[in-house]
Short mmCIF file of C-alpha atoms and ligand atoms in Angstrom, two decimals:
data_model
loop_
_atom_site.label_atom_id
_atom_site.label_comp_id
_atom_site.label_asym_id
_atom_site.label_seq_id
_atom_site.Cartn_x
_atom_site.Cartn_y
_atom_site.Cartn_z
CA MET A 1 16.50 51.83 167.46
CA LYS A 2 19.39 50.17 166.32
CA GLU A 3 19.43 49.63 162.85
CA ILE A 4 18.47 46.04 161.70
CA ARG A 5 21.95 44.62 160.01
CA VAL A 6 21.85 40.85 159.28
CA ARG A 7 24.59 38.60 157.47
CA PHE A 8 24.60 35.57 155.60
CA ALA A 9 28.08 34.33 156.14
CA PRO A 10 28.71 31.09 153.64
CA SER A 11 32.19 29.65 153.45
CA PRO A 12 33.07 28.47 149.82
CA THR A 13 33.80 24.86 150.73
CA GLY A 14 31.39 23.26 147.94
CA PRO A 15 27.97 23.98 146.57
CA LEU A 16 25.21 25.54 149.01
CA HIS A 17 22.76 23.01 150.44
CA ILE A 18 19.43 24.02 150.37
CA GLY A 19 19.63 24.27 154.21
CA GLY A 20 21.70 26.85 153.61
CA VAL A 21 19.63 28.74 151.21
CA ARG A 22 16.83 28.82 153.98
CA THR A 23 19.06 30.53 156.36
CA ALA A 24 19.87 32.94 153.37
CA LEU A 25 16.30 33.48 152.75
CA TYR A 26 14.92 33.92 156.62
CA ASN A 27 17.75 36.28 157.02
CA TYR A 28 16.61 38.20 153.94
CA LEU A 29 12.95 38.07 154.87
CA PHE A 30 13.91 39.23 158.45
CA ALA A 31 16.14 42.29 157.07
CA LYS A 32 13.34 43.28 154.73
CA LYS A 33 10.32 43.05 157.05
CA ASN A 34 12.28 45.16 159.36
CA ASN A 35 13.62 47.93 157.00
CA GLY A 36 17.05 46.44 157.71
CA LYS A 37 20.11 45.61 155.48
CA ILE A 38 21.19 42.30 154.55
CA ILE A 39 25.00 41.32 153.88
CA LEU A 40 26.68 38.42 152.03
CA ARG A 41 30.13 37.88 153.88
CA ILE A 42 32.03 35.30 152.24
CA GLU A 43 34.05 33.13 155.22
CA ASP A 44 37.06 31.84 153.57
CA THR A 45 39.74 31.68 156.42
CA ASP A 46 40.13 27.99 155.74
CA GLN A 47 42.13 27.67 152.92
CA THR A 48 42.36 23.92 153.21
CA ARG A 49 38.70 23.50 152.55
CA PHE A 50 38.79 25.95 149.57
CA VAL A 51 36.86 24.62 146.44
CA PRO A 52 37.58 26.79 143.30
CA GLY A 53 33.81 27.97 141.89
CA ALA A 54 32.00 27.83 145.11
CA GLU A 55 31.67 31.30 145.74
CA HIS A 56 30.39 32.06 142.38
CA TYR A 57 27.91 29.26 142.72
CA ILE A 58 26.80 30.67 145.78
CA VAL A 59 26.25 34.29 144.66
CA GLU A 60 24.23 32.76 141.60
CA SER A 61 22.24 30.40 143.58
CA LEU A 62 20.99 33.19 145.86
CA ASP A 63 20.33 35.60 143.18
CA TRP A 64 18.31 32.87 141.05
CA CYS A 65 16.20 32.56 144.32
CA GLY A 66 15.82 36.53 144.25
CA ILE A 67 17.90 37.40 147.40
CA ARG A 68 19.35 40.27 147.04
CA PHE A 69 22.07 41.84 149.01
CA ASP A 70 22.30 45.14 150.28
CA GLU A 71 26.06 45.03 150.73
CA SER A 72 28.48 42.15 149.09
CA ASP A 73 31.88 41.81 147.36
CA LEU A 74 29.56 42.42 144.38
CA VAL A 75 27.74 45.48 145.17
CA GLY A 76 30.08 47.02 147.57
CA GLY A 77 29.06 48.95 150.63
CA ALA A 78 30.75 51.06 153.67
CA PHE A 79 31.75 48.05 155.76
CA GLY A 80 33.81 45.88 153.12
CA PRO A 81 35.57 44.19 152.19
CA TYR A 82 33.35 41.15 152.27
CA ARG A 83 35.44 38.47 151.72
CA GLN A 84 37.62 37.08 154.65
CA SER A 85 40.51 36.50 153.03
CA ASP A 86 40.54 39.98 151.89
CA ARG A 87 40.25 41.06 155.37
CA LYS A 88 43.32 39.27 156.56
CA THR A 89 45.32 41.92 158.29
CA MET A 90 42.10 43.13 160.51
CA TYR A 91 42.31 39.91 162.71
CA LYS A 92 45.47 39.99 164.58
CA GLN A 93 45.00 42.66 166.71
CA TYR A 94 42.27 41.53 168.29
CA CYS A 95 44.08 38.18 168.77
CA ASP A 96 46.77 40.34 170.62
CA LEU A 97 44.05 42.34 172.72
CA LEU A 98 42.76 38.75 174.12
CA LEU A 99 46.29 37.68 174.57
CA ALA A 100 46.98 41.01 176.54
CA ASN A 101 43.79 40.92 178.43
CA GLY A 102 44.45 37.10 179.60
CA ASN A 103 41.62 35.73 177.72
CA ALA A 104 43.64 33.84 175.30
CA TYR A 105 47.12 31.94 175.27
CA TYR A 106 49.95 30.92 173.13
CA ALA A 107 49.55 26.66 172.92
CA PHE A 108 52.70 24.84 171.14
CA ASP A 109 51.41 21.33 171.53
CA THR A 110 52.20 19.28 168.15
CA VAL A 111 50.03 17.22 166.45
CA GLU A 112 51.20 14.21 167.90
CA GLU A 113 51.07 15.56 171.22
CA LEU A 114 47.52 16.33 171.13
CA ASP A 115 47.02 12.62 169.30
CA ALA A 116 48.70 11.10 172.45
CA ALA A 117 46.79 12.98 174.94
CA ARG A 118 43.47 11.95 172.80
CA LYS A 119 44.52 8.35 173.08
CA ASP A 120 45.30 8.38 176.70
CA CYS A 121 41.95 9.60 177.48
CA GLU A 122 40.35 7.13 175.34
CA GLN A 123 42.01 4.54 177.42
CA HIS A 124 40.22 5.87 180.25
CA LYS A 125 37.24 5.97 178.40
CA LYS A 126 37.03 9.98 178.26
CA ILE A 127 37.04 12.15 175.39
CA PHE A 128 39.85 14.54 175.08
CA ILE A 129 38.99 18.41 175.17
CA TYR A 130 41.42 21.02 175.93
CA ASN A 131 39.88 22.58 178.36
CA SER A 132 40.26 24.29 181.94
CA GLU A 133 41.30 21.08 183.37
CA SER A 134 43.72 19.50 180.63
CA ARG A 135 45.38 22.73 179.64
CA LYS A 136 47.15 22.75 183.12
CA THR A 137 49.54 19.75 181.92
CA LEU A 138 49.68 21.04 178.09
CA ARG A 139 52.17 22.78 176.24
CA ASN A 140 51.01 26.25 176.43
CA SER A 141 51.85 29.89 177.59
CA LEU A 142 49.97 29.54 180.92
CA ASN A 143 52.36 26.90 182.11
CA MET A 144 55.56 28.53 180.72
CA SER A 145 57.43 31.74 181.74
CA VAL A 146 57.34 34.87 179.61
CA GLU A 147 61.10 34.22 178.57
CA GLU A 148 60.12 30.62 177.10
CA VAL A 149 57.15 32.10 175.23
CA ASP A 150 59.45 34.64 173.60
CA SER A 151 62.19 32.58 173.13
CA ARG A 152 59.62 29.88 171.04
CA LEU A 153 57.81 32.82 169.31
CA LYS A 154 61.25 34.22 168.30
CA LYS A 155 62.69 30.85 166.98
CA GLY A 156 59.45 30.74 164.96
CA GLU A 157 57.89 27.65 166.25
CA PRO A 158 54.36 27.02 165.10
CA PHE A 159 51.52 27.96 167.71
CA VAL A 160 47.77 28.77 167.63
CA VAL A 161 46.37 31.09 170.05
CA ARG A 162 43.43 29.61 172.16
CA PHE A 163 40.73 31.17 174.10
CA CYS A 164 40.90 30.68 177.78
CA ILE A 165 37.55 29.58 178.70
CA PRO A 166 36.70 30.76 182.21
CA GLU A 167 36.68 28.16 184.73
CA ASN A 168 33.36 26.62 186.66
CA THR A 169 30.91 29.35 185.50
CA GLU A 170 27.45 29.15 184.06
CA ILE A 171 27.12 31.01 180.93
CA GLU A 172 23.46 32.27 180.43
CA MET A 173 22.28 33.05 177.08
CA THR A 174 19.16 33.93 175.13
CA ASP A 175 18.41 32.72 171.62
CA LEU A 176 15.27 34.27 169.84
CA ILE A 177 13.95 30.82 168.70
CA ARG A 178 15.05 28.86 171.63
CA GLY A 179 14.74 31.00 174.72
CA ASN A 180 16.96 31.06 177.66
CA ILE A 181 20.06 28.51 177.31
CA LYS A 182 22.28 27.84 180.28
CA VAL A 183 25.88 26.43 179.46
CA HIS A 184 28.37 25.23 182.28
CA SER A 185 31.84 26.73 180.81
CA ASN A 186 33.34 23.04 181.83
CA THR A 187 32.08 21.57 179.30
CA LEU A 188 33.60 23.69 176.50
CA ASP A 189 36.89 23.32 175.10
CA ASP A 190 39.48 26.36 174.48
CA LYS A 191 38.83 26.63 170.70
CA VAL A 192 41.67 27.98 168.45
CA LEU A 193 41.50 31.58 167.51
CA PHE A 194 44.62 32.03 165.70
CA LYS A 195 47.21 30.03 163.76
CA SER A 196 50.93 30.73 163.19
CA ASP A 197 50.03 31.05 159.82
CA GLY A 198 48.67 34.76 160.38
CA MET A 199 45.13 33.75 159.78
CA PRO A 200 42.25 33.65 162.38
CA THR A 201 39.94 30.50 162.74
CA TYR A 202 36.10 30.68 161.69
CA HIS A 203 35.34 32.05 165.51
CA LEU A 204 37.67 35.13 165.77
CA ALA A 205 37.09 36.24 162.27
CA ASN A 206 33.18 35.47 162.60
CA ILE A 207 33.17 37.81 165.97
CA VAL A 208 35.28 40.60 164.60
CA ASP A 209 33.41 40.73 161.48
CA ASP A 210 30.08 40.99 163.12
CA HIS A 211 31.11 43.67 165.18
CA LEU A 212 32.44 45.74 162.70
CA MET A 213 30.04 45.21 160.34
CA LYS A 214 27.57 46.13 163.12
CA ILE A 215 25.45 42.77 162.76
CA SER A 216 22.43 43.20 165.13
CA HIS A 217 20.78 39.78 164.31
CA VAL A 218 22.92 36.69 163.91
CA ILE A 219 20.32 33.98 162.28
CA ARG A 220 22.08 30.67 161.29
CA GLY A 221 21.61 27.06 161.36
CA GLU A 222 21.43 24.86 164.57
CA GLU A 223 24.60 23.53 163.63
CA TRP A 224 26.08 26.61 165.17
CA LEU A 225 24.26 26.46 168.33
CA PRO A 226 27.20 24.51 170.62
CA SER A 227 29.58 27.72 169.55
CA MET A 228 26.91 30.13 170.67
CA PRO A 229 28.40 30.14 174.11
CA LEU A 230 32.26 30.56 173.17
CA HIS A 231 30.89 33.71 170.85
CA ILE A 232 29.22 35.26 173.49
CA LEU A 233 32.40 34.71 175.73
CA LEU A 234 34.57 36.22 173.01
CA TYR A 235 32.38 39.40 172.70
CA LYS A 236 32.56 39.84 176.49
CA ALA A 237 36.19 39.28 176.25
CA LEU A 238 36.70 41.99 173.74
CA GLY A 239 34.25 44.58 175.53
CA TRP A 240 31.69 44.38 172.88
CA GLU A 241 27.85 44.20 173.08
CA ALA A 242 26.63 40.88 171.82
CA PRO A 243 24.34 40.51 168.78
CA ASN A 244 20.99 38.99 168.77
CA PHE A 245 21.44 35.08 168.44
CA ALA A 246 18.31 32.99 166.17
CA HIS A 247 19.44 29.61 165.55
CA LEU A 248 16.99 27.74 163.01
CA PRO A 249 15.83 24.35 163.20
CA LEU A 250 17.63 21.80 161.00
CA LEU A 251 15.94 20.42 157.46
CA LEU A 252 15.39 16.82 158.13
CA LYS A 253 15.63 13.90 155.56
CA PRO A 254 12.17 12.83 154.68
CA ASP A 255 12.40 9.47 155.86
CA GLY A 256 13.64 8.92 159.85
CA ASN A 257 15.45 11.29 161.83
CA GLY A 258 18.59 13.42 160.81
CA LYS A 259 19.96 16.10 159.01
CA LEU A 260 18.75 16.04 155.25
CA SER A 261 22.19 15.24 153.19
CA LYS A 262 23.10 14.88 149.45
CA ARG A 263 22.98 11.26 149.97
CA ASP A 264 19.30 11.29 150.80
CA GLY A 265 18.81 13.61 147.87
CA ASP A 266 20.87 10.57 145.80
CA ARG A 267 18.77 7.71 147.06
CA LEU A 268 15.30 9.31 146.91
CA GLY A 269 15.80 11.04 143.73
CA PHE A 270 15.46 14.59 144.55
CA PRO A 271 18.05 17.49 144.65
CA VAL A 272 19.31 19.13 147.76
CA PHE A 273 21.27 21.79 145.53
CA PRO A 274 19.37 24.80 144.17
CA LEU A 275 21.45 24.73 141.30
CA GLN A 276 23.37 21.92 139.30
CA TRP A 277 26.79 21.48 140.48
CA THR A 278 29.88 20.18 139.03
CA ASP A 279 32.56 18.99 141.51
CA PRO A 280 35.64 20.43 140.23
CA ALA A 281 37.80 17.73 141.63
CA THR A 282 36.05 14.65 140.53
CA GLY A 283 33.66 15.98 137.66
CA LEU A 284 30.72 14.29 139.26
CA VAL A 285 27.59 16.49 138.82
CA SER A 286 24.84 16.78 141.36
CA SER A 287 21.45 17.94 139.78
CA GLY A 288 19.83 21.45 141.06
CA TYR A 289 16.38 22.48 141.36
CA ARG A 290 16.67 24.98 138.75
CA GLU A 291 17.87 22.40 136.10
CA SER A 292 15.10 19.90 137.19
CA GLY A 293 12.49 22.53 136.20
CA TYR A 294 11.61 24.13 139.37
CA TYR A 295 10.58 28.10 139.31
CA PRO A 296 12.70 29.89 141.54
CA GLU A 297 9.15 31.37 143.31
CA ALA A 298 8.01 27.74 144.09
CA PHE A 299 11.37 26.86 145.49
CA VAL A 300 11.72 30.08 147.72
CA ASN A 301 7.86 29.30 148.66
CA MET A 302 8.58 25.89 149.67
CA LEU A 303 11.42 26.81 151.59
CA ALA A 304 10.04 29.38 153.26
CA LEU A 305 7.83 26.94 154.88
CA LEU A 306 10.12 24.38 155.97
CA GLY A 307 10.76 25.60 159.55
CA TRP A 308 8.32 28.55 159.58
CA ASN A 309 4.61 28.65 159.74
CA PRO A 310 2.37 31.81 158.94
CA GLY A 311 0.05 30.92 161.81
CA THR A 312 -2.86 30.90 158.83
CA ASP A 313 -3.80 27.94 156.29
CA GLN A 314 -2.28 29.94 153.57
CA GLU A 315 0.48 28.00 151.44
CA LEU A 316 1.29 29.93 148.71
CA PHE A 317 3.21 33.41 149.34
CA SER A 318 5.21 35.68 146.75
CA MET A 319 8.25 37.15 148.22
CA ASP A 320 6.65 40.34 149.07
CA GLU A 321 3.89 38.21 151.05
CA LEU A 322 6.72 36.37 152.67
CA ILE A 323 8.28 39.12 153.73
CA GLU A 324 4.75 40.90 155.25
CA ALA A 325 4.16 37.77 156.97
CA PHE A 326 7.64 36.61 158.47
CA SER A 327 8.86 36.70 161.91
CA LEU A 328 11.20 35.08 163.97
CA GLU A 329 8.21 34.17 166.49
CA ARG A 330 6.85 31.75 164.09
CA VAL A 331 9.84 29.86 163.34
CA GLY A 332 9.72 26.30 165.23
CA LYS A 333 12.33 24.61 167.34
CA SER A 334 12.35 21.39 165.91
CA GLY A 335 13.69 19.96 162.58
CA ALA A 336 11.37 20.20 159.41
CA LYS A 337 11.36 17.45 157.58
CA PHE A 338 11.67 17.76 153.59
CA ASP A 339 9.36 16.72 151.63
CA HIS A 340 9.94 16.22 147.66
CA GLU A 341 6.15 15.30 146.54
CA LYS A 342 5.29 18.93 148.51
CA THR A 343 7.78 20.64 146.38
CA LYS A 344 6.67 19.52 143.15
CA TRP A 345 3.21 20.32 144.24
CA PHE A 346 4.42 23.63 144.66
CA ASN A 347 5.98 23.82 141.19
CA HIS A 348 2.72 22.87 140.12
CA GLN A 349 0.28 25.59 141.82
CA TYR A 350 2.99 28.00 140.37
CA LEU A 351 2.83 26.70 136.49
CA ILE A 352 -1.06 26.61 136.58
CA ARG A 353 -1.10 30.22 137.89
CA LYS A 354 1.42 31.59 135.26
CA PRO A 355 -0.38 34.08 133.07
CA GLU A 356 -1.35 31.80 129.73
CA ASN A 357 1.05 33.51 127.21
CA GLU A 358 4.11 33.37 129.44
CA LEU A 359 3.81 29.28 130.15
CA GLY A 360 2.93 29.10 126.07
CA LYS A 361 6.34 31.09 125.61
CA GLU A 362 7.98 28.54 127.80
CA TYR A 363 6.61 25.55 126.22
CA PHE A 364 7.50 27.10 122.94
CA GLU A 365 11.11 27.52 123.89
CA TRP A 366 11.35 24.01 125.55
CA LEU A 367 10.20 22.69 122.39
CA SER A 368 12.29 24.37 119.92
CA LEU A 369 15.16 23.57 122.03
CA ASN A 370 14.43 19.87 122.56
CA LYS A 371 11.91 18.85 119.85
CA LYS A 372 12.14 19.08 116.00
CA VAL A 373 8.58 20.40 115.74
CA SER A 374 7.61 23.45 114.06
CA THR A 375 5.04 25.31 115.67
CA THR A 376 4.10 28.56 116.91
CA VAL A 377 3.79 30.58 120.27
CA GLU A 378 0.11 30.79 120.06
CA PHE A 379 -0.41 27.22 119.51
CA ALA A 380 2.15 26.10 121.97
CA THR A 381 0.26 28.67 124.53
CA LYS A 382 -3.09 26.60 123.42
CA VAL A 383 -1.87 23.38 124.09
CA ALA A 384 -0.28 24.53 127.58
CA ALA A 385 -3.44 25.90 128.72
CA LEU A 386 -5.26 22.91 128.10
CA ILE A 387 -3.06 20.14 129.57
CA LYS A 388 -1.31 22.15 132.52
CA GLU A 389 -3.55 20.84 135.28
CA ARG A 390 -1.73 17.35 134.59
CA VAL A 391 2.03 18.35 134.90
CA ASN A 392 4.04 19.83 137.31
CA PHE A 393 6.77 20.92 135.23
CA VAL A 394 7.37 22.46 131.64
CA HIS A 395 9.32 19.43 130.46
CA GLU A 396 6.45 17.45 131.54
CA LEU A 397 4.02 19.13 129.12
CA TRP A 398 5.30 17.04 126.01
CA ASN A 399 4.62 13.32 127.35
CA GLU A 400 0.77 14.93 127.56
CA SER A 401 0.97 16.66 124.59
CA PHE A 402 3.36 15.15 121.80
CA PHE A 403 0.40 14.29 119.70
CA PHE A 404 -0.59 18.12 119.12
CA PHE A 405 2.72 18.50 117.16
CA GLU A 406 3.10 15.12 115.18
CA PRO A 407 0.67 12.86 113.94
CA PRO A 408 0.36 9.49 115.10
CA VAL A 409 3.27 7.22 113.22
CA SER A 410 1.79 4.09 114.82
CA TYR A 411 -1.21 3.02 116.91
CA ASP A 412 -0.68 1.38 120.01
CA GLU A 413 -1.48 -2.59 119.57
CA GLN A 414 -3.15 -2.77 122.89
CA VAL A 415 -5.67 -0.20 122.41
CA VAL A 416 -6.17 -1.20 118.66
CA LYS A 417 -7.11 -4.70 119.66
CA LYS A 418 -9.70 -3.47 122.18
CA ARG A 419 -10.77 -0.10 120.57
CA TRP A 420 -10.89 -0.93 116.98
CA LYS A 421 -13.91 -2.98 116.04
CA GLU A 422 -15.39 -4.19 112.94
CA ASN A 423 -17.71 -1.56 112.16
CA SER A 424 -15.31 1.26 113.32
CA ALA A 425 -13.94 2.28 109.88
CA GLU A 426 -17.49 2.49 108.59
CA GLN A 427 -18.32 5.01 111.73
CA MET A 428 -15.12 6.91 111.07
CA ARG A 429 -15.90 7.36 107.64
CA GLU A 430 -19.22 8.57 108.51
CA LEU A 431 -18.01 10.97 111.00
CA THR A 432 -15.37 12.65 108.76
CA LYS A 433 -18.15 13.22 106.06
CA LEU A 434 -19.95 15.27 108.82
CA LEU A 435 -17.11 16.86 110.29
CA SER A 436 -16.23 18.31 106.63
CA GLU A 437 -19.59 20.02 106.23
CA MET A 438 -18.75 22.12 109.88
CA HIS A 439 -18.01 25.78 109.80
CA ASP A 440 -17.65 26.71 113.45
CA PHE A 441 -15.09 24.09 114.34
CA SER A 442 -15.42 25.02 118.20
CA SER A 443 -15.09 22.26 121.01
CA GLU A 444 -18.38 22.92 122.03
CA LYS A 445 -19.95 22.71 118.18
CA ILE A 446 -17.76 19.46 117.80
CA ASP A 447 -19.64 18.12 121.44
CA ALA A 448 -22.48 18.77 120.19
CA LEU A 449 -22.14 17.05 116.88
CA LEU A 450 -20.89 14.03 118.36
CA HIS A 451 -23.35 13.70 120.59
CA ASP A 452 -26.61 14.31 118.10
CA TRP A 453 -24.95 11.94 115.55
CA MET A 454 -24.18 9.18 118.43
CA ASN A 455 -27.65 9.36 119.50
CA GLU A 456 -29.12 9.41 116.24
CA LYS A 457 -27.28 6.19 115.11
CA THR A 458 -27.78 4.70 118.91
CA TYR A 459 -23.89 4.03 118.57
CA SER A 460 -22.16 3.13 121.75
CA MET A 461 -20.09 6.39 122.85
CA GLY A 462 -17.55 4.77 124.41
CA ALA A 463 -16.57 2.63 121.54
CA VAL A 464 -16.65 5.44 119.19
CA MET A 465 -15.07 7.86 121.28
CA ASN A 466 -12.26 5.52 121.94
CA ALA A 467 -12.09 4.60 118.19
CA LEU A 468 -11.61 8.40 117.31
CA ARG A 469 -9.02 9.07 120.24
CA LEU A 470 -6.66 6.06 118.86
CA LEU A 471 -6.79 7.66 115.36
CA LEU A 472 -6.20 11.25 116.36
CA VAL A 473 -3.50 10.43 119.35
CA GLY A 474 -2.32 6.57 118.63
CA THR A 475 -3.15 5.88 121.94
CA SER A 476 -5.87 5.92 124.58
CA LYS A 477 -4.44 9.26 126.38
CA GLY A 478 -4.94 12.79 126.23
CA PRO A 479 -7.42 15.45 127.13
CA HIS A 480 -10.88 15.94 125.92
CA LEU A 481 -11.50 14.68 122.71
CA ALA A 482 -13.45 17.76 121.21
CA ALA A 483 -10.66 19.82 122.54
CA ILE A 484 -7.96 18.47 120.92
CA MET A 485 -9.95 18.17 117.42
CA MET A 486 -10.54 21.75 117.82
CA LEU A 487 -6.79 22.86 118.30
CA LEU A 488 -5.78 20.20 115.89
CA GLY A 489 -8.32 22.22 113.43
CA LYS A 490 -11.00 20.53 110.92
CA GLN A 491 -8.22 19.73 108.09
CA GLU A 492 -5.67 17.77 110.19
CA THR A 493 -8.64 15.98 112.37
CA ILE A 494 -10.16 14.53 109.34
CA LYS A 495 -6.73 13.88 107.55
CA ARG A 496 -5.75 11.83 110.71
CA ILE A 497 -9.14 10.02 110.57
CA GLU A 498 -8.37 8.93 107.16
CA ILE A 499 -5.05 8.03 107.33
CA GLY A 500 -5.95 5.77 110.75
CA ILE A 501 -8.64 4.03 108.55
CA GLU A 502 -6.27 3.08 105.87
CA THR A 503 -3.57 2.25 108.32
CA LEU A 504 -5.92 0.22 110.44
CA LYS A 505 -7.57 -1.55 107.49
N1 LIG B 1 30.56 30.50 157.52
C1 LIG B 1 29.87 29.83 158.52
C2 LIG B 1 29.10 28.52 157.68
O1 LIG B 1 29.59 28.33 156.40
C3 LIG B 1 28.78 30.84 159.18
C4 LIG B 1 28.29 30.87 160.57
C5 LIG B 1 27.57 31.89 160.83
O2 LIG B 1 26.47 32.27 160.15
O3 LIG B 1 28.06 32.09 161.95
O4 LIG B 1 28.06 28.42 158.00
#
């Protein structure tokens, strides 16, 4: 069997959208599943759309996701260079071949002439395309003598080379996700392949590189489906075998239809880029999944299930499990709706499954960076373990656990009004006495003591516990009270109760 070789071929025109990350991911999973290779090729032939920093951003994003390439500009490989601007000189010969075998022609139409043709069509309620019909009357080598073409070229007149789409034929194609597709050639336009500045366009460079790099499967977004007939024709015209094609479904906005855009993210408050991106032209910052506190494993897991399903109820997959389970047969044809709540759910699942010491270390590092509290990894670990079920992100731990690291400096007025009763101080004083006599300050023992004491005194459990929580936490929130007390320790617990009694006098 032919070796499986796939490529991810982004254009460095800005940050990589999460749809692009998913394309890279599916290519990666497909390659690894089939013992194949995945190549990163940078498609930067359109210099007018070049954005500084974008290539670096793409490489860093994919690396964060754990998508590793077998061949790329960075890791090298036998089919390089892997950046199209470094391959510039390779394309002209194929353009010449297409010109020589009659599959391409020179076009000298000026921008003004094409505009006029477009306007003319609009007046007749038609859409202008440069095709088998219109090319008969436009300024191109099909309508000129060889001498005229030569003389224009010699004079250095600007030109483009266009592909000559065959007239009146049905183009039949197979897509691994969409099945058989038929397109009539008269609906296609004669796309530009090459420009007089010596640069190929996307279409030519893409085909030539896929061929030279021995790509077996082209797996890319649905937005490239309209280019597939042209690409199939180009392979044929160059006498090459076409690779297999698979066009992935679009990522749709959470509400309504249409492609998920950066605007949807801004509007609904979630990132559409893997990493934070600062636009070099405007300085505008767009949020990223990494900086928003997502684990790459959770992000990848979520993306994998947007358009592909394993055919079972399983939702949590490590990268290795994804590789094992992935197949193009289970990729859907219709668009996949992005669901931000589900994305957070995935992060929660990964967070609660982290080994306790790892989560503790992450929280400790977050605390050191963001809060001026003195604590230890051990203590941060215990706190994180106690409250992790309540949060989706490491940075959310603080809001649920600040009281472990700093004693209350004030007491929530509403709660005081509701919970601090006339006899509360007396009850709390009784309690400190009992607590101070304890040896084993475990949460079980504290629970037992509280229970017995309240029973004996026939105190209302709600009233006592709420008052106690107020003194320890400063408000009415937090996990199980005995667990809080155990973590604070006997001394700190008693100290907080005493200070509270004094303050609320
Ligand atoms: N350079 C194209 C892009 O930016 C690649 C399309 C393809 O995979 O053929 O999406």
